CSV table of N, CA, C and O in Angstrom, one decimal:
chain,number,residue,atom,x,y,z
A,1,MET,N,133.1,181.1,322.3
A,1,MET,CA,131.8,181.1,321.6
A,1,MET,C,131.9,180.8,320.1
A,1,MET,O,131.3,179.7,319.7
A,2,LEU,N,132.9,181.4,319.5
A,2,LEU,CA,133.0,181.0,318.0
A,2,LEU,C,134.0,179.9,317.9
A,2,LEU,O,133.5,179.2,316.8
A,3,ARG,N,134.9,179.5,318.9
A,3,ARG,CA,135.3,178.2,318.3
A,3,ARG,C,134.4,177.2,318.6
A,3,ARG,O,134.5,176.1,318.2
A,4,GLY,N,133.7,176.9,319.9
A,4,GLY,CA,132.4,176.1,319.6
A,4,GLY,C,131.6,176.0,318.5
A,4,GLY,O,131.0,174.9,318.3
A,5,PHE,N,131.3,177.4,318.0
A,5,PHE,CA,130.2,177.0,316.9
A,5,PHE,C,131.1,176.4,315.8
A,5,PHE,O,130.7,175.6,315.2
A,6,LYS,N,132.5,176.7,315.6
A,6,LYS,CA,133.2,176.3,314.4
A,6,LYS,C,133.4,174.9,314.7
A,6,LYS,O,133.2,174.0,313.6
A,7,ASN,N,133.4,174.1,316.2
A,7,ASN,CA,133.8,172.8,316.2
A,7,ASN,C,132.4,172.0,315.7
A,7,ASN,O,132.4,170.9,315.4
A,8,PHE,N,131.4,172.9,316.3
A,8,PHE,CA,129.8,172.2,315.8
A,8,PHE,C,129.6,171.9,314.7
A,8,PHE,O,129.6,171.0,314.1
A,9,LEU,N,130.0,172.9,313.6
A,9,LEU,CA,129.7,172.8,312.2
A,9,LEU,C,130.7,171.7,311.5
A,9,LEU,O,130.6,171.2,310.4
A,10,MET,N,132.0,171.7,312.3
A,10,MET,CA,132.9,170.7,311.5
A,10,MET,C,133.0,169.3,312.1
A,10,MET,O,134.0,168.5,311.6
A,11,ARG,N,131.9,168.9,312.8
A,11,ARG,CA,132.0,167.5,313.6
A,11,ARG,C,131.6,166.5,312.4
A,11,ARG,O,131.9,165.4,312.6
A,12,GLY,N,130.9,166.8,311.2
A,12,GLY,CA,130.4,165.7,310.4
A,12,GLY,C,129.3,165.2,310.3
A,12,GLY,O,128.7,163.9,310.0
A,13,ASP,N,128.1,166.0,311.0
A,13,ASP,CA,127.1,165.1,311.4
A,13,ASP,C,125.8,166.1,310.5
A,13,ASP,O,126.0,166.5,309.3
A,14,VAL,N,124.9,166.0,311.2
A,14,VAL,CA,123.7,166.5,310.5
A,14,VAL,C,123.8,167.9,309.7
A,14,VAL,O,123.5,168.3,308.5
A,15,ILE,N,124.4,168.9,310.3
A,15,ILE,CA,124.7,170.5,309.9
A,15,ILE,C,125.6,170.1,308.7
A,15,ILE,O,125.0,170.7,307.9
A,16,VAL,N,126.4,169.4,308.5
A,16,VAL,CA,127.4,169.3,307.3
A,16,VAL,C,126.8,168.7,306.2
A,16,VAL,O,126.8,169.2,305.3
A,17,VAL,N,125.8,167.7,306.7
A,17,VAL,CA,125.1,167.1,305.4
A,17,VAL,C,124.1,167.8,305.1
A,17,VAL,O,123.8,168.0,303.6
A,18,ALA,N,123.2,168.8,305.9
A,18,ALA,CA,122.2,169.8,305.4
A,18,ALA,C,122.8,171.1,304.6
A,18,ALA,O,122.5,171.2,303.5
A,19,VAL,N,123.9,171.1,304.8
A,19,VAL,CA,124.7,172.4,303.9
A,19,VAL,C,125.0,171.6,303.0
A,19,VAL,O,125.0,172.3,301.6
A,20,GLY,N,125.5,170.5,302.6
A,20,GLY,CA,126.3,169.7,301.6
A,20,GLY,C,124.7,169.6,300.6
A,20,GLY,O,124.9,169.7,299.1
A,21,LEU,N,123.7,169.3,301.0
A,21,LEU,CA,122.5,169.1,300.3
A,21,LEU,C,121.8,170.6,299.9
A,21,LEU,O,121.7,170.4,298.7
A,22,ILE,N,122.0,171.4,300.4
A,22,ILE,CA,121.4,172.5,300.0
A,22,ILE,C,122.4,173.0,298.9
A,22,ILE,O,121.9,173.8,297.7
A,23,VAL,N,123.9,173.1,298.9
A,23,VAL,CA,124.7,173.2,297.8
A,23,VAL,C,124.4,172.4,296.7
A,23,VAL,O,124.5,172.8,295.5
A,24,ALA,N,124.3,171.1,296.8
A,24,ALA,CA,124.1,170.2,295.8
A,24,ALA,C,122.8,170.6,294.9
A,24,ALA,O,122.6,170.2,293.8
A,25,LEU,N,121.6,171.1,295.7
A,25,LEU,CA,120.3,171.1,295.3
A,25,LEU,C,120.5,172.6,294.3
A,25,LEU,O,120.1,172.5,293.1
A,26,ALA,N,121.3,173.4,294.7
A,26,ALA,CA,121.4,174.7,294.2
A,26,ALA,C,122.3,174.3,292.8
A,26,ALA,O,122.0,174.8,291.4
A,27,LEU,N,123.5,173.6,292.7
A,27,LEU,CA,124.2,173.2,291.7
A,27,LEU,C,123.6,172.2,290.7
A,27,LEU,O,123.6,172.4,289.3
A,28,SER,N,122.5,171.3,291.3
A,28,SER,CA,121.5,170.6,290.3
A,28,SER,C,120.7,171.5,289.6
A,28,SER,O,120.6,171.2,288.4
A,29,THR,N,120.1,172.4,290.0
A,29,THR,CA,119.3,173.3,289.3
A,29,THR,C,120.0,174.3,288.1
A,29,THR,O,119.7,174.1,287.0
A,30,LEU,N,121.5,174.4,288.7
A,30,LEU,CA,122.6,175.0,287.4
A,30,LEU,C,122.7,174.0,286.2
A,30,LEU,O,122.6,174.4,285.1
A,31,ILE,N,122.9,172.4,286.8
A,31,ILE,CA,123.3,171.7,285.8
A,31,ILE,C,122.3,171.3,284.8
A,31,ILE,O,122.0,171.1,283.8
A,32,LYS,N,121.0,171.0,285.6
A,32,LYS,CA,119.7,170.7,284.6
A,32,LYS,C,119.6,171.9,283.7
A,32,LYS,O,119.1,171.6,282.5
A,33,ALA,N,119.7,173.3,284.3
A,33,ALA,CA,119.6,174.4,283.1
A,33,ALA,C,120.5,174.0,282.0
A,33,ALA,O,120.2,174.2,280.7
A,34,PHE,N,121.7,173.7,282.0
A,34,PHE,CA,122.7,173.6,281.0
A,34,PHE,C,122.2,172.1,280.4
A,34,PHE,O,122.6,172.7,279.2
A,35,THR,N,121.9,171.4,280.9
A,35,THR,CA,121.5,170.1,280.1
A,35,THR,C,120.5,170.6,279.3
A,35,THR,O,120.2,170.0,278.0
A,36,ASP,N,119.4,171.0,279.8
A,36,ASP,CA,118.1,171.4,279.0
A,36,ASP,C,118.5,172.2,277.9
A,36,ASP,O,117.4,172.2,276.6
A,37,ASN,N,119.3,173.2,278.0
A,37,ASN,CA,119.3,174.4,277.1
A,37,ASN,C,120.5,174.6,276.3
A,37,ASN,O,120.7,175.1,275.1
A,38,VAL,N,121.4,173.3,276.6
A,38,VAL,CA,122.8,173.1,275.6
A,38,VAL,C,123.1,171.7,275.0
A,38,VAL,O,123.2,171.6,273.8
A,39,ILE,N,122.7,170.8,275.9
A,39,ILE,CA,123.1,169.6,275.7
A,39,ILE,C,121.9,168.9,274.7
A,39,ILE,O,122.0,168.6,273.6
A,40,ASN,N,120.7,169.2,275.1
A,40,ASN,CA,119.3,168.6,274.6
A,40,ASN,C,119.3,169.3,273.3
A,40,ASN,O,118.9,168.5,272.1
A,41,PRO,N,119.5,170.5,272.7
A,41,PRO,CA,119.5,170.9,271.2
A,41,PRO,C,120.4,170.4,270.5
A,41,PRO,O,120.1,170.0,269.5
A,42,VAL,N,121.8,170.1,271.2
A,42,VAL,CA,122.8,169.3,270.2
A,42,VAL,C,122.4,168.1,270.1
A,42,VAL,O,122.7,167.4,268.9
A,43,ILE,N,121.9,167.3,270.8
A,43,ILE,CA,121.2,165.9,270.8
A,43,ILE,C,120.4,165.9,269.7
A,43,ILE,O,120.0,165.0,269.0
A,44,ALA,N,119.2,166.8,270.0
A,44,ALA,CA,118.0,166.8,268.9
A,44,ALA,C,118.6,167.1,267.5
A,44,ALA,O,117.9,166.7,266.6
A,45,SER,N,119.5,168.0,267.4
A,45,SER,CA,119.9,168.1,266.2
A,45,SER,C,120.9,167.1,265.5
A,45,SER,O,121.1,167.1,264.0
A,46,ALA,N,121.1,166.5,265.9
A,46,ALA,CA,121.9,164.9,265.5
A,46,ALA,C,121.0,164.1,264.8
A,46,ALA,O,121.1,163.6,263.8
A,47,GLN,N,119.6,164.1,264.8
A,47,GLN,CA,118.7,163.3,264.5
A,47,GLN,C,118.4,164.2,262.9
A,47,GLN,O,117.9,163.6,261.8
A,48,GLY,N,118.1,165.5,263.1
A,48,GLY,CA,117.7,166.3,261.9
A,48,GLY,C,116.4,166.3,261.5
A,48,GLY,O,115.7,165.8,262.1
A,49,GLY,N,115.7,167.2,260.4
A,49,GLY,CA,114.7,167.2,260.1
A,49,GLY,C,114.0,168.0,261.3
A,49,GLY,O,114.3,168.7,262.3
A,50,MET,N,112.5,167.5,261.4
A,50,MET,CA,111.6,168.1,262.5
A,50,MET,C,111.2,167.3,263.6
A,50,MET,O,110.4,167.4,264.3
A,51,SER,N,112.2,166.2,264.0
A,51,SER,CA,112.0,165.4,265.2
A,51,SER,C,111.9,166.3,266.4
A,51,SER,O,113.1,167.2,266.6
A,52,PRO,N,111.3,165.9,267.2
A,52,PRO,CA,111.4,166.4,268.8
A,52,PRO,C,112.5,165.9,269.5
A,52,PRO,O,113.1,166.8,270.4
A,53,GLY,N,113.5,165.1,269.1
A,53,GLY,CA,114.5,164.6,269.7
A,53,GLY,C,115.2,163.4,268.9
A,53,GLY,O,114.7,163.1,267.8
A,54,LEU,N,116.1,163.0,269.6
A,54,LEU,CA,117.0,162.0,269.2
A,54,LEU,C,116.2,160.5,269.5
A,54,LEU,O,115.8,159.9,270.9
A,55,GLY,N,115.2,160.0,268.8
A,55,GLY,CA,114.5,158.8,269.0
A,55,GLY,C,113.6,158.1,268.0
A,55,GLY,O,113.7,158.6,266.5
A,56,TRP,N,112.7,157.3,268.3
A,56,TRP,CA,111.8,156.9,267.2
A,56,TRP,C,110.6,156.9,267.7
A,56,TRP,O,110.2,156.9,268.8
A,57,GLN,N,109.3,157.4,266.8
A,57,GLN,CA,108.1,157.3,267.1
A,57,GLN,C,107.6,155.9,266.9
A,57,GLN,O,107.8,155.0,266.0
A,58,LEU,N,107.0,155.2,268.3
A,58,LEU,CA,106.6,154.0,268.0
A,58,LEU,C,105.4,153.8,267.6
A,58,LEU,O,104.6,152.8,267.2
A,59,GLY,N,104.5,154.7,268.1
A,59,GLY,CA,102.9,154.5,267.8
A,59,GLY,C,102.3,155.5,266.8
A,59,GLY,O,103.0,155.9,265.6
A,60,ARG,N,101.1,156.1,266.8
A,60,ARG,CA,100.5,157.0,266.1
A,60,ARG,C,101.7,158.3,266.0
A,60,ARG,O,102.0,158.7,266.8
A,61,PRO,N,101.9,159.0,264.7
A,61,PRO,CA,102.7,159.9,264.5
A,61,PRO,C,102.1,161.1,265.1
A,61,PRO,O,100.8,161.4,265.1
A,62,GLY,N,103.0,161.9,265.7
A,62,GLY,CA,102.7,163.4,266.6
A,62,GLY,C,102.1,162.8,267.8
A,62,GLY,O,102.0,163.6,268.7
A,63,ASN,N,102.2,161.4,268.3
A,63,ASN,CA,101.8,161.3,269.9
A,63,ASN,C,103.1,161.3,270.7
A,63,ASN,O,103.8,160.2,270.7
A,64,PRO,N,103.2,162.4,271.3
A,64,PRO,CA,104.3,162.2,272.3
A,64,PRO,C,104.5,161.0,273.2
A,64,PRO,O,105.5,160.7,273.8
A,65,ALA,N,103.4,160.4,273.8
A,65,ALA,CA,103.1,159.5,274.9
A,65,ALA,C,103.9,158.1,274.3
A,65,ALA,O,104.8,157.4,275.0
A,66,THR,N,104.0,157.8,272.8
A,66,THR,CA,104.6,156.8,272.1
A,66,THR,C,105.7,157.0,271.4
A,66,THR,O,106.6,156.3,270.6
A,67,TYR,N,106.4,158.4,271.8
A,67,TYR,CA,107.9,158.7,271.1
A,67,TYR,C,109.1,158.3,272.1
A,67,TYR,O,109.0,158.6,273.2
A,68,LEU,N,109.7,157.2,271.9
A,68,LEU,CA,110.9,156.5,272.3
A,68,LEU,C,112.1,157.8,272.5
A,68,LEU,O,112.6,157.7,271.5
A,69,ASN,N,112.4,158.3,273.7
A,69,ASN,CA,113.3,159.7,273.3
A,69,ASN,C,114.5,159.3,273.8
A,69,ASN,O,114.4,159.1,275.1
A,70,ILE,N,115.3,158.7,273.0
A,70,ILE,CA,116.9,158.2,273.6
A,70,ILE,C,117.6,159.7,273.9
A,70,ILE,O,118.7,159.5,274.7
A,71,GLY,N,117.2,160.7,273.2
A,71,GLY,CA,118.2,162.2,273.6
A,71,GLY,C,117.9,162.4,275.0
A,71,GLY,O,118.8,163.0,275.8
A,72,ALA,N,116.6,162.2,275.2
A,72,ALA,CA,116.4,162.6,276.8
A,72,ALA,C,117.4,161.8,277.8
A,72,ALA,O,117.8,162.3,278.8
A,73,PHE,N,117.4,160.6,277.4
A,73,PHE,CA,117.9,159.5,278.4
A,73,PHE,C,119.6,160.0,278.4
A,73,PHE,O,120.3,160.1,279.4
A,74,ILE,N,120.1,160.0,277.2
A,74,ILE,CA,121.4,160.6,276.8
A,74,ILE,C,121.8,161.9,277.7
A,74,ILE,O,122.8,162.1,278.5
A,75,SER,N,120.5,162.8,277.6
A,75,SER,CA,120.9,164.1,278.5
A,75,SER,C,121.0,163.8,280.2
A,75,SER,O,121.6,164.3,280.6
A,76,ALA,N,120.0,162.9,280.5
A,76,ALA,CA,120.0,162.6,281.6
A,76,ALA,C,121.3,161.8,282.2
A,76,ALA,O,121.6,162.1,283.4
A,77,LEU,N,121.7,161.2,281.3
A,77,LEU,CA,123.0,160.5,282.0
A,77,LEU,C,124.3,161.4,281.9
A,77,LEU,O,124.9,161.4,283.0
A,78,ILE,N,124.2,162.3,281.0
A,78,ILE,CA,125.2,163.5,280.8
A,78,ILE,C,125.0,164.4,282.5
A,78,ILE,O,125.9,164.8,283.2
A,79,TYR,N,124.0,164.6,282.3
A,79,TYR,CA,123.4,165.5,283.9
A,79,TYR,C,123.8,164.9,285.3
A,79,TYR,O,124.6,165.5,286.0
A,80,PHE,N,123.9,163.5,285.2
A,80,PHE,CA,124.4,162.5,286.5
A,80,PHE,C,125.6,162.6,286.6
A,80,PHE,O,126.4,163.2,287.5
A,81,VAL,N,126.5,162.4,285.6
A,81,VAL,CA,127.9,162.2,285.5
A,81,VAL,C,128.3,163.7,285.6
A,81,VAL,O,129.2,164.0,286.7
A,82,VAL,N,127.6,164.9,285.2
A,82,VAL,CA,128.3,166.4,285.7
A,82,VAL,C,127.9,166.7,287.2
A,82,VAL,O,128.6,166.9,287.8
A,83,PHE,N,126.8,166.1,287.5
A,83,PHE,CA,126.4,166.5,288.8
A,83,PHE,C,127.2,165.9,289.8
A,83,PHE,O,127.8,166.7,290.7
A,84,MET,N,127.4,164.6,289.6
A,84,MET,CA,128.3,164.0,290.5
A,84,MET,C,129.6,164.3,290.3
A,84,MET,O,130.3,164.6,292.0
A,85,ALA,N,130.2,164.8,289.3
A,85,ALA,CA,131.7,165.3,289.4
A,85,ALA,C,131.7,166.8,290.0
A,85,ALA,O,132.5,167.1,291.1
A,86,VAL,N,130.7,167.6,289.8
A,86,VAL,CA,130.5,168.9,290.7
A,86,VAL,C,130.7,168.5,292.3
A,86,VAL,O,131.1,169.4,292.8
A,87,VAL,N,129.7,167.8,292.5
A,87,VAL,CA,129.5,167.6,294.0
A,87,VAL,C,130.8,166.8,294.6
A,87,VAL,O,131.4,167.2,295.6
A,88,TYR,N,131.5,166.1,293.9
A,88,TYR,CA,132.6,165.4,294.2
A,88,TYR,C,133.9,166.4,294.6
A,88,TYR,O,134.4,166.8,295.4
A,89,PHE,N,134.1,167.5,293.3
A,89,PHE,CA,135.0,168.4,293.1
A,89,PHE,C,134.9,169.6,293.9
A,89,PHE,O,135.7,170.3,294.7
A,90,LEU,N,133.5,169.8,294.6
A,90,LEU,CA,133.2,170.8,295.2
A,90,LEU,C,132.9,171.0,296.5
A,90,LEU,O,132.9,171.8,297.6
A,91,ILE,N,132.5,169.5,297.2
A,91,ILE,CA,131.8,169.2,298.2
A,91,ILE,C,133.0,168.2,298.9
A,91,ILE,O,133.5,168.5,300.2
A,92,VAL,N,132.9,167.2,298.5
A,92,VAL,CA,134.0,166.0,299.1
A,92,VAL,C,135.2,166.6,299.0
A,92,VAL,O,136.0,166.2,300.0
A,93,VAL,N,136.2,166.7,297.9
A,93,VAL,CA,137.6,167.0,298.2
A,93,VAL,C,137.7,167.9,298.9
A,93,VAL,O,138.7,168.0,300.1
A,94,PRO,N,137.1,169.1,298.9
A,94,PRO,CA,137.3,170.2,300.2
A,94,PRO,C,137.1,170.0,301.5
A,94,PRO,O,137.8,170.0,302.5
A,95,TYR,N,136.3,169.0,301.8
A,95,TYR,CA,135.9,168.4,303.1
A,95,TYR,C,136.8,167.5,303.6
A,95,TYR,O,137.3,167.5,304.8
A,96,LYS,N,137.3,166.5,302.7
A,96,LYS,CA,138.3,165.8,303.0
A,96,LYS,C,139.5,166.4,303.2
A,96,LYS,O,140.3,166.1,304.0
A,97,HIS,N,140.0,167.6,303.1
A,97,HIS,CA,141.1,168.4,303.0
A,97,HIS,C,141.1,169.1,304.4
A,97,HIS,O,142.0,169.0,304.9
A,98,ILE,N,140.3,169.4,304.4
A,98,ILE,CA,139.8,170.3,305.9
A,98,ILE,C,139.9,169.2,307.0
A,98,ILE,O,140.3,169.4,308.1
A,99,GLN,N,139.2,168.3,306.9
A,99,GLN,CA,139.3,167.3,308.0
A,99,GLN,C,140.4,166.5,308.1
A,99,GLN,O,141.1,166.2,309.0
A,100,ALA,N,141.4,166.6,307.1
A,100,ALA,CA,142.5,165.9,307.2
A,100,ALA,C,143.8,166.9,307.8
A,100,ALA,O,144.5,166.2,308.6
A,101,ARG,N,143.3,168.3,307.6
A,101,ARG,CA,143.9,169.3,308.6
A,101,ARG,C,143.8,169.0,309.9
A,101,ARG,O,144.6,169.5,311.0
A,102,ARG,N,142.8,168.7,310.3
A,102,ARG,CA,142.2,168.5,311.3
A,102,ARG,C,142.9,167.1,312.3
A,102,ARG,O,142.4,166.8,313.3
A,103,GLY,N,143.2,166.4,311.4
A,103,GLY,CA,143.6,164.9,311.8
A,103,GLY,C,142.8,163.8,311.6
A,103,GLY,O,142.8,162.6,312.4
A,104,VAL,N,141.7,164.0,310.9
A,104,VAL,CA,140.6,163.0,310.8
A,104,VAL,C,140.5,162.9,309.6
A,104,VAL,O,140.3,163.3,308.5
A,105,THR,N,140.4,161.2,309.4
A,105,THR,CA,140.2,160.5,308.2
A,105,THR,C,139.1,160.5,307.8
A,105,THR,O,138.0,159.7,308.6
A,106,VAL,N,138.4,160.9,306.7
A,106,VAL,CA,136.9,160.8,306.1
A,106,VAL,C,137.1,160.0,304.7
A,106,VAL,O,138.1,160.5,304.2
A,107,PHE,N,136.2,159.3,304.2
A,107,PHE,CA,136.0,158.7,303.0
A,107,PHE,C,137.2,157.8,302.6
A,107,PHE,O,137.7,158.1,301.6
A,108,GLY,N,137.8,157.2,303.7
A,108,GLY,CA,139.0,156.6,303.2
A,108,GLY,C,138.8,155.0,302.8
A,108,GLY,O,137.4,154.7,302.8
A,109,ASP,N,139.8,154.4,302.6
A,109,ASP,CA,139.6,153.0,302.2
A,109,ASP,C,139.0,152.3,303.7
A,109,ASP,O,139.3,152.5,304.6
A,110,PRO,N,138.0,151.4,303.1
A,110,PRO,CA,137.5,150.5,304.3
A,110,PRO,C,138.7,149.6,304.9
A,110,PRO,O,139.8,149.1,304.2
A,111,THR,N,138.5,149.2,306.4
A,111,THR,CA,139.4,148.5,306.9
A,111,THR,C,139.1,146.8,306.5
A,111,THR,O,138.1,146.5,306.3
A,112,PRO,N,140.4,146.1,306.2
A,112,PRO,CA,140.4,144.9,305.9
A,112,PRO,C,139.4,144.0,307.1
A,112,PRO,O,139.5,144.2,308.1
A,113,ALA,N,138.7,143.2,306.2
A,113,ALA,CA,137.7,142.3,307.2
A,113,ALA,C,137.8,141.1,306.6
A,113,ALA,O,138.4,140.6,305.6
A,114,LYS,N,137.2,140.1,307.6
A,114,LYS,CA,137.1,138.5,307.3
A,114,LYS,C,135.9,138.4,307.5
A,114,LYS,O,135.0,138.8,308.1
A,115,THR,N,135.5,136.8,307.1
A,115,THR,CA,134.3,136.3,307.3
A,115,THR,C,134.3,134.9,308.3
A,115,THR,O,135.3,134.4,308.4
A,116,CYS,N,133.2,135.2,309.3
A,116,CYS,CA,133.0,134.2,310.1
A,116,CYS,C,132.6,132.7,309.3
A,116,CYS,O,131.5,132.8,308.8
A,117,PRO,N,133.3,131.6,309.7
A,117,PRO,CA,133.0,130.7,309.2
A,117,PRO,C,131.5,130.0,309.5
A,117,PRO,O,130.9,129.2,308.7
A,118,ALA,N,131.5,130.2,310.8
A,118,ALA,CA,130.2,129.5,311.6
A,118,ALA,C,129.0,130.4,311.3
A,118,ALA,O,127.7,129.9,310.6
A,119,CYS,N,128.9,132.0,311.2
A,119,CYS,CA,127.9,132.4,311.1
A,119,CYS,C,127.6,133.4,309.6
A,119,CYS,O,126.8,134.1,309.5
A,120,VAL,N,128.8,133.4,309.1
A,120,VAL,CA,128.9,133.8,308.1
A,120,VAL,C,128.9,135.6,307.8
A,120,VAL,O,128.6,136.0,306.8
A,121,SER,N,129.0,136.3,309.0
A,121,SER,CA,129.1,137.6,308.9
A,121,SER,C,130.5,138.3,308.5
A,121,SER,O,131.8,137.5,308.6
A,122,GLU,N,130.2,139.2,307.6
A,122,GLU,CA,131.3,139.7,306.7
A,122,GLU,C,132.1,140.8,307.2
A,122,GLU,O,132.9,141.2,306.7
A,123,ASP,N,132.0,141.3,308.5
A,123,ASP,CA,132.4,142.6,308.8
A,123,ASP,C,133.4,142.4,310.1
A,123,ASP,O,133.6,143.2,310.7
A,124,LEU,N,134.2,141.2,310.3
A,124,LEU,CA,134.9,141.1,311.4
A,124,LEU,C,136.2,141.7,310.8
A,124,LEU,O,136.9,141.2,309.7
A,125,PRO,N,137.1,142.5,312.0
A,125,PRO,CA,138.2,142.8,311.8
A,125,PRO,C,139.2,141.9,311.4
A,125,PRO,O,139.1,140.7,312.0
A,126,GLU,N,140.2,142.2,310.8
A,126,GLU,CA,141.3,140.8,310.5
A,126,GLU,C,142.1,140.4,311.8
A,126,GLU,O,142.3,139.2,311.5
A,127,ALA,N,142.4,141.3,312.8
A,127,ALA,CA,142.7,140.8,314.0
A,127,ALA,C,142.0,140.3,314.9
A,127,ALA,O,142.6,139.8,316.2
A,128,ALA,N,140.7,139.9,314.6
A,128,ALA,CA,139.9,139.4,315.5
A,128,ALA,C,140.1,138.0,316.0
A,128,ALA,O,140.2,137.3,314.8
A,129,THR,N,140.1,137.4,317.1
A,129,THR,CA,140.0,136.2,317.5
A,129,THR,C,138.8,135.0,317.8
A,129,THR,O,138.8,134.1,317.8
A,130,LYS,N,138.1,136.3,317.9
A,130,LYS,CA,136.6,136.0,318.3
A,130,LYS,C,135.7,136.4,317.3
A,130,LYS,O,135.6,137.7,317.3
A,131,CYS,N,134.7,135.9,317.0
A,131,CYS,CA,133.6,136.4,316.3
A,131,CYS,C,132.4,137.2,317.1
A,131,CYS,O,132.1,136.4,318.1
A,132,ARG,N,132.0,138.3,316.7
A,132,ARG,CA,131.5,139.2,317.8
A,132,ARG,C,129.8,138.8,317.5
A,132,ARG,O,129.4,139.2,318.8
A,133,TYR,N,129.6,138.1,316.8
A,133,TYR,CA,128.0,138.0,316.7
A,133,TYR,C,127.7,136.4,317.6
A,133,TYR,O,127.0,136.0,318.1
A,134,CYS,N,128.6,135.4,317.1
A,134,CYS,CA,128.4,133.9,317.5
A,134,CYS,C,129.6,133.6,318.6
A,134,CYS,O,129.3,132.4,319.2
A,135,GLY,N,130.5,134.3,318.7
A,135,GLY,CA,131.7,133.9,319.8
A,135,GLY,C,132.5,132.9,319.3
A,135,GLY,O,133.4,132.2,320.0
A,136,THR,N,132.3,132.3,318.0
A,136,THR,CA,133.4,131.3,317.6
A,136,THR,C,134.7,131.5,317.2
A,136,THR,O,134.9,132.9,316.9
A,137,ALA,N,135.7,130.7,317.6
A,137,ALA,CA,137.1,131.3,317.6
A,137,ALA,C,137.6,131.4,316.0
A,137,ALA,O,136.9,130.8,315.2
A,138,GLN,N,138.4,132.4,315.7
A,138,GLN,CA,138.5,132.8,314.3
A,138,GLN,C,140.2,132.1,314.1
A,138,GLN,O,141.0,132.1,315.1
A,139,VAL,N,140.4,131.6,313.1
A,139,VAL,CA,141.8,131.1,312.8
A,139,VAL,C,142.6,132.5,312.2
A,139,VAL,O,142.0,133.0,311.3
């Protein structure tokens, strides 16, 4: 019974994706707090003075709707890079390792493909002698 449950979880389908999504959302909250409370103050202090962030006021002074906040964009960019690195190193790498031990290749390089000259489909295997879509003989 437990062996069947383990095999079910390691199949790489909806359950694995759901667990990965839950972990990613939890990590997202942690990384968002880091960028909001650590990175944003550092970026805002780069402009100095009483500015709300790194950027320029385009309209009436004091109107937050017309403030071009470059610091928020830089913070979002840092958030994205850190988030993707955490997802890769905490979810993808261990999953690849576990699946490799089971003899399954995941996230590998794509197989070489060629293009059919007649219908221009680009996903034919290199060894194909006939196009799977239009039936044209391949050279």
